[in-house]
Amino acid sequence: MLLNLHVKNIALITDVDMNFEKGFNVLSGETGAGKSLIIDSVNFALGNRVPKDIIRENEEYALCELTFLVEDEELKERIEELGVSPEDDLVILSRKIMNKRGIARINGETVSAGTLKEISSLLIDIHGQHEHQSLLYKSKHLEILDEFLKAELGAYPKELNEAFASYTAVCAELEEALKKEKESGREKELLAYEIKEIEEAGLKEGEDEELEKLYRRMQNSKRILEAVAYAHSECGYDAEASAGSAVGRALYRLRQAEGLDEAVSSLCSQLGDIDSILNDFNRAAADYEQSLEFSAEEFADTEQRLDLINHIKSRYGDTITEVIENLEKKRELLLKYDNYEEYLDGLKKSAEAMKEKVISLSERISGIRKKGAGELSEKIRDALADLNFLDARFEIEVTSDNDHLTRKGFDEVEFLISTNPGEKIRPLTEVASGGELSRIMLALKTVLAGRDRVDTLIFDEIDTGISGRTAQKVSEKLALLSRTNQVICITHLPQIAAMADAHYEIAKRVSNNRTETVVNRLTGENITGELARMISGAEITESVLESAREMKKLAGRIKQDGQEPEKQ
């Protein structure tokens, strides 16, 4: 159950802290006081989308925290399966938004909005102001029936969704393959030509880089050779004025004086090193000169090979590695074209097999739906009777069409109803008024609440379009529901408010020249005063106050006895 709601800096709310009770909690207040802000805040905390201007003016952030008490062991296990462990049986959902960035936390740990929604769906269910309008769409009827049969359906819906996705993917591939079948002859010829062109090139990894280096050397060989030959000549021993000859003569003279002074011996050693270096240089220069001797034929062959490699790369890949990878892909594609009939036949068989699986799963699901439709219809009829639909007939029609496969099967589900004796049963989408839709949705919620084990139910103005005796019956149904679930209801009807175990007034006030929404927990005569306001509006007389007291006493007797009052 929801223990506490803490809201800070959301729209007109500065700081609201609400402690909820077990049973039936009611929120009431003047139009425009901010009742919808409470629901907006809860939706915000649950990870739903919120308006851009949700942060209160002149504030830096908006915050909402929901504290739930989780005592049901099965529910604890389901929450733990999602990676959250209740601490002291508490689960705290928190969401903060600032600078257009939202942060969601569960028990202090940051989580994704998806995880927040998934866990919150186990804890709380909200009926929005206009949710009953969704009953006007047949797709909602299928969704409701499947929700009721969640346990019976088990993993079938997920398996069907996956199988249908695979089926549509295979069908799309088959359709594309059939289109290409006519073009396959031309494609095959082109592939064969391209494969032959690449294979005949005989490319090797890294070959292009080595050839480019060699080609640059060949192109610049004349300049390089002249430079190296000049250096070799200047440093060699052939010419009298060369460095090698000069060093040799100098070394010869020094050695003649080497025995005359120890210092000369050191100089001889240094000059000997220079002579050795010059010898090494001259040998290397001579070898390099020989390596630069290319024939015109060698140059032409290298240039031609590079041209071929660059041509292949320009068509099939930026590098030789990419060219080789593309060659393998083209070989595989050609193989597929060589066996195109076999390929098409394989796709057709796969599509047929996937279709059979989709139909098989759809048949299983359809059988469960048709069996469960009767049970849900009966429960809804009972719930509608409690809501002053005394002679209502309600049926769920499930029709199947094997030729119309979807990810949810081949069923169409439609709710049929007759609200008055003697009237023909007709589609709900054609006959129900706004007030009737609200009551039908309440009936559905009460039935589903007993199946999905969600403890807390919030109803935002479920009383739209009803009054009088019907309003009284709705209040009794909500009170009955609150015996097994925590119910939080925003209402403008005194009959519903009188049934509350805890009554909260939503009001506006001006503080420091700023308007803000506040929440007051009502007790005693304050409850009487609020009920009187809801009964008569602005003018509250003693007789209205007395009517309010009587209404509260009657509600107390109904809840205590667990019975409906005698029909008037």
mmCIF file of N, CA and C in Angstrom, residues 23-31 33-40 125-130 456-465 474-475 478 486-506 534:
data_model
loop_
_atom_site.group_PDB
_atom_site.id
_atom_site.type_symbol
_atom_site.label_atom_id
_atom_site.label_comp_id
_atom_site.label_asym_id
_atom_site.label_seq_id
_atom_site.Cartn_x
_atom_site.Cartn_y
_atom_site.Cartn_z
ATOM 1 N N GLY A 23 -7.515 1.090 3.266
ATOM 2 C CA GLY A 23 -8.925 1.305 2.977
ATOM 3 C C GLY A 23 -9.162 2.408 1.974
ATOM 4 N N PHE A 24 -10.153 3.269 2.276
ATOM 5 C CA PHE A 24 -10.672 4.231 1.312
ATOM 6 C C PHE A 24 -10.190 5.640 1.659
ATOM 7 N N ASN A 25 -9.340 6.202 0.784
ATOM 8 C CA ASN A 25 -8.825 7.561 0.942
ATOM 9 C C ASN A 25 -9.469 8.454 -0.111
ATOM 10 N N VAL A 26 -10.006 9.599 0.322
ATOM 11 C CA VAL A 26 -10.700 10.506 -0.602
ATOM 12 C C VAL A 26 -10.016 11.863 -0.604
ATOM 13 N N LEU A 27 -9.863 12.440 -1.800
ATOM 14 C CA LEU A 27 -9.352 13.803 -1.967
ATOM 15 C C LEU A 27 -10.452 14.632 -2.609
ATOM 16 N N SER A 28 -10.785 15.747 -1.989
ATOM 17 C CA SER A 28 -11.812 16.631 -2.548
ATOM 18 C C SER A 28 -11.330 18.072 -2.445
ATOM 19 N N GLY A 29 -12.054 18.969 -3.087
ATOM 20 C CA GLY A 29 -11.682 20.376 -3.048
ATOM 21 C C GLY A 29 -12.374 21.147 -4.151
ATOM 22 N N GLU A 30 -12.289 22.468 -4.052
ATOM 23 C CA GLU A 30 -12.898 23.333 -5.060
ATOM 24 C C GLU A 30 -12.273 23.078 -6.430
ATOM 25 N N THR A 31 -13.035 23.375 -7.466
ATOM 26 C CA THR A 31 -12.497 23.299 -8.826
ATOM 27 C C THR A 31 -11.311 24.256 -8.962
ATOM 28 N N ALA A 33 -8.462 23.897 -7.399
ATOM 29 C CA ALA A 33 -7.627 23.927 -6.191
ATOM 30 C C ALA A 33 -6.315 23.172 -6.392
ATOM 31 N N GLY A 34 -6.308 22.231 -7.330
ATOM 32 C CA GLY A 34 -5.069 21.493 -7.589
ATOM 33 C C GLY A 34 -5.177 20.002 -7.346
ATOM 34 N N LYS A 35 -6.414 19.480 -7.371
ATOM 35 C CA LYS A 35 -6.578 18.033 -7.159
ATOM 36 C C LYS A 35 -5.829 17.233 -8.222
ATOM 37 N N SER A 36 -5.918 17.701 -9.464
ATOM 38 C CA SER A 36 -5.248 16.971 -10.545
ATOM 39 C C SER A 36 -3.727 17.005 -10.391
ATOM 40 N N LEU A 37 -3.207 18.031 -9.676
ATOM 41 C CA LEU A 37 -1.756 18.114 -9.458
ATOM 42 C C LEU A 37 -1.241 16.929 -8.642
ATOM 43 N N ILE A 38 -2.085 16.433 -7.734
ATOM 44 C CA ILE A 38 -1.676 15.284 -6.925
ATOM 45 C C ILE A 38 -1.474 14.068 -7.827
ATOM 46 N N ILE A 39 -2.432 13.849 -8.751
ATOM 47 C CA ILE A 39 -2.308 12.723 -9.682
ATOM 48 C C ILE A 39 -1.137 12.943 -10.628
ATOM 49 N N ASP A 40 -0.979 14.190 -11.104
ATOM 50 C CA ASP A 40 0.161 14.499 -11.981
ATOM 51 C C ASP A 40 1.482 14.191 -11.279
ATOM 52 N N ASP A 125 -2.064 1.225 -9.547
ATOM 53 C CA ASP A 125 -2.779 1.348 -10.822
ATOM 54 C C ASP A 125 -3.600 2.631 -10.773
ATOM 55 N N ILE A 126 -3.468 3.452 -11.814
ATOM 56 C CA ILE A 126 -4.153 4.748 -11.842
ATOM 57 C C ILE A 126 -5.199 4.765 -12.939
ATOM 58 N N HIS A 127 -6.418 5.129 -12.545
ATOM 59 C CA HIS A 127 -7.489 5.355 -13.528
ATOM 60 C C HIS A 127 -7.594 6.857 -13.747
ATOM 61 N N GLY A 128 -7.124 7.310 -14.921
ATOM 62 C CA GLY A 128 -7.136 8.743 -15.216
ATOM 63 C C GLY A 128 -8.525 9.265 -15.523
ATOM 64 N N GLN A 129 -8.636 10.597 -15.624
ATOM 65 C CA GLN A 129 -9.937 11.241 -15.819
ATOM 66 C C GLN A 129 -10.649 10.755 -17.077
ATOM 67 N N HIS A 130 -9.908 10.506 -18.133
ATOM 68 C CA HIS A 130 -10.539 10.170 -19.414
ATOM 69 C C HIS A 130 -10.255 8.733 -19.846
ATOM 70 N N THR A 456 -2.681 -0.930 -4.571
ATOM 71 C CA THR A 456 -3.163 0.454 -4.511
ATOM 72 C C THR A 456 -3.814 0.858 -5.826
ATOM 73 N N LEU A 457 -5.056 1.331 -5.741
ATOM 74 C CA LEU A 457 -5.804 1.789 -6.913
ATOM 75 C C LEU A 457 -6.143 3.262 -6.733
ATOM 76 N N ILE A 458 -5.836 4.065 -7.745
ATOM 77 C CA ILE A 458 -6.165 5.492 -7.712
ATOM 78 C C ILE A 458 -7.209 5.771 -8.782
ATOM 79 N N PHE A 459 -8.297 6.435 -8.381
ATOM 80 C CA PHE A 459 -9.357 6.822 -9.316
ATOM 81 C C PHE A 459 -9.454 8.340 -9.348
ATOM 82 N N ASP A 460 -9.210 8.895 -10.528
ATOM 83 C CA ASP A 460 -9.293 10.346 -10.703
ATOM 84 C C ASP A 460 -10.646 10.683 -11.323
ATOM 85 N N GLU A 461 -11.589 11.101 -10.462
ATOM 86 C CA GLU A 461 -12.935 11.490 -10.888
ATOM 87 C C GLU A 461 -13.610 10.380 -11.684
ATOM 88 N N ILE A 462 -13.692 9.183 -11.047
ATOM 89 C CA ILE A 462 -14.418 8.058 -11.629
ATOM 90 C C ILE A 462 -15.910 8.342 -11.667
ATOM 91 N N ASP A 463 -16.332 9.405 -10.945
ATOM 92 C CA ASP A 463 -17.755 9.730 -10.811
ATOM 93 C C ASP A 463 -18.275 10.636 -11.921
ATOM 94 N N THR A 464 -17.500 10.814 -12.986
ATOM 95 C CA THR A 464 -17.912 11.694 -14.082
ATOM 96 C C THR A 464 -19.256 11.257 -14.653
ATOM 97 N N GLY A 465 -20.197 12.194 -14.729
ATOM 98 C CA GLY A 465 -21.475 11.944 -15.398
ATOM 99 C C GLY A 465 -22.488 11.156 -14.593
ATOM 100 N N VAL A 474 -21.992 3.690 -6.668
ATOM 101 C CA VAL A 474 -20.562 3.758 -6.970
ATOM 102 C C VAL A 474 -19.760 3.897 -5.681
ATOM 103 N N SER A 475 -20.252 4.727 -4.765
ATOM 104 C CA SER A 475 -19.539 4.919 -3.497
ATOM 105 C C SER A 475 -19.467 3.612 -2.721
ATOM 106 N N LEU A 478 -16.868 1.331 -4.334
ATOM 107 C CA LEU A 478 -15.507 1.749 -3.991
ATOM 108 C C LEU A 478 -15.166 1.358 -2.558
ATOM 109 N N GLN A 486 -6.135 -0.890 -1.203
ATOM 110 C CA GLN A 486 -6.104 0.517 -0.821
ATOM 111 C C GLN A 486 -6.650 1.318 -2.002
ATOM 112 N N VAL A 487 -7.666 2.153 -1.738
ATOM 113 C CA VAL A 487 -8.293 2.956 -2.787
ATOM 114 C C VAL A 487 -8.067 4.431 -2.477
ATOM 115 N N ILE A 488 -7.576 5.161 -3.468
ATOM 116 C CA ILE A 488 -7.410 6.613 -3.362
ATOM 117 C C ILE A 488 -8.249 7.225 -4.471
ATOM 118 N N CYS A 489 -9.180 8.099 -4.092
ATOM 119 C CA CYS A 489 -10.156 8.591 -5.063
ATOM 120 C C CYS A 489 -10.282 10.108 -4.989
ATOM 121 N N ILE A 490 -10.151 10.759 -6.150
ATOM 122 C CA ILE A 490 -10.461 12.186 -6.256
ATOM 123 C C ILE A 490 -11.910 12.304 -6.700
ATOM 124 N N THR A 491 -12.707 13.044 -5.959
ATOM 125 C CA THR A 491 -14.138 13.088 -6.260
ATOM 126 C C THR A 491 -14.725 14.471 -6.012
ATOM 127 N N HIS A 492 -15.870 14.719 -6.659
ATOM 128 C CA HIS A 492 -16.632 15.934 -6.369
ATOM 129 C C HIS A 492 -18.013 15.566 -5.838
ATOM 130 N N LEU A 493 -18.255 14.264 -5.592
ATOM 131 C CA LEU A 493 -19.553 13.812 -5.109
ATOM 132 C C LEU A 493 -19.516 13.535 -3.607
ATOM 133 N N PRO A 494 -20.448 14.115 -2.841
ATOM 134 C CA PRO A 494 -20.458 13.900 -1.390
ATOM 135 C C PRO A 494 -20.743 12.448 -1.017
ATOM 136 N N GLN A 495 -21.545 11.741 -1.832
ATOM 137 C CA GLN A 495 -21.847 10.338 -1.518
ATOM 138 C C GLN A 495 -20.570 9.499 -1.462
ATOM 139 N N ILE A 496 -19.638 9.781 -2.376
ATOM 140 C CA ILE A 496 -18.375 9.037 -2.398
ATOM 141 C C ILE A 496 -17.469 9.500 -1.267
ATOM 142 N N ALA A 497 -17.381 10.821 -1.062
ATOM 143 C CA ALA A 497 -16.511 11.360 -0.012
ATOM 144 C C ALA A 497 -16.931 10.877 1.368
ATOM 145 N N ALA A 498 -18.243 10.691 1.575
ATOM 146 C CA ALA A 498 -18.737 10.271 2.884
ATOM 147 C C ALA A 498 -18.250 8.876 3.253
ATOM 148 N N MET A 499 -17.926 8.065 2.269
ATOM 149 C CA MET A 499 -17.482 6.693 2.519
ATOM 150 C C MET A 499 -16.018 6.612 2.957
ATOM 151 N N ALA A 500 -15.320 7.724 2.935
ATOM 152 C CA ALA A 500 -13.873 7.712 3.149
ATOM 153 C C ALA A 500 -13.490 7.250 4.548
ATOM 154 N N ASP A 501 -12.402 6.475 4.606
ATOM 155 C CA ASP A 501 -11.755 6.178 5.886
ATOM 156 C C ASP A 501 -10.794 7.306 6.248
ATOM 157 N N ALA A 502 -10.276 7.988 5.219
ATOM 158 C CA ALA A 502 -9.408 9.154 5.415
ATOM 159 C C ALA A 502 -9.785 10.175 4.347
ATOM 160 N N HIS A 503 -10.047 11.414 4.794
ATOM 161 C CA HIS A 503 -10.540 12.456 3.879
ATOM 162 C C HIS A 503 -9.534 13.617 3.873
ATOM 163 N N TYR A 504 -9.092 14.006 2.655
ATOM 164 C CA TYR A 504 -8.119 15.085 2.501
ATOM 165 C C TYR A 504 -8.743 16.196 1.668
ATOM 166 N N GLU A 505 -8.546 17.425 2.127
ATOM 167 C CA GLU A 505 -9.033 18.583 1.373
ATOM 168 C C GLU A 505 -7.858 19.201 0.613
ATOM 169 N N ILE A 506 -8.048 19.401 -0.697
ATOM 170 C CA ILE A 506 -7.061 20.087 -1.524
ATOM 171 C C ILE A 506 -7.521 21.530 -1.662
ATOM 172 N N MET A 534 -19.762 20.257 -0.585
ATOM 173 C CA MET A 534 -19.958 19.430 -1.776
ATOM 174 C C MET A 534 -21.440 19.236 -2.085
#
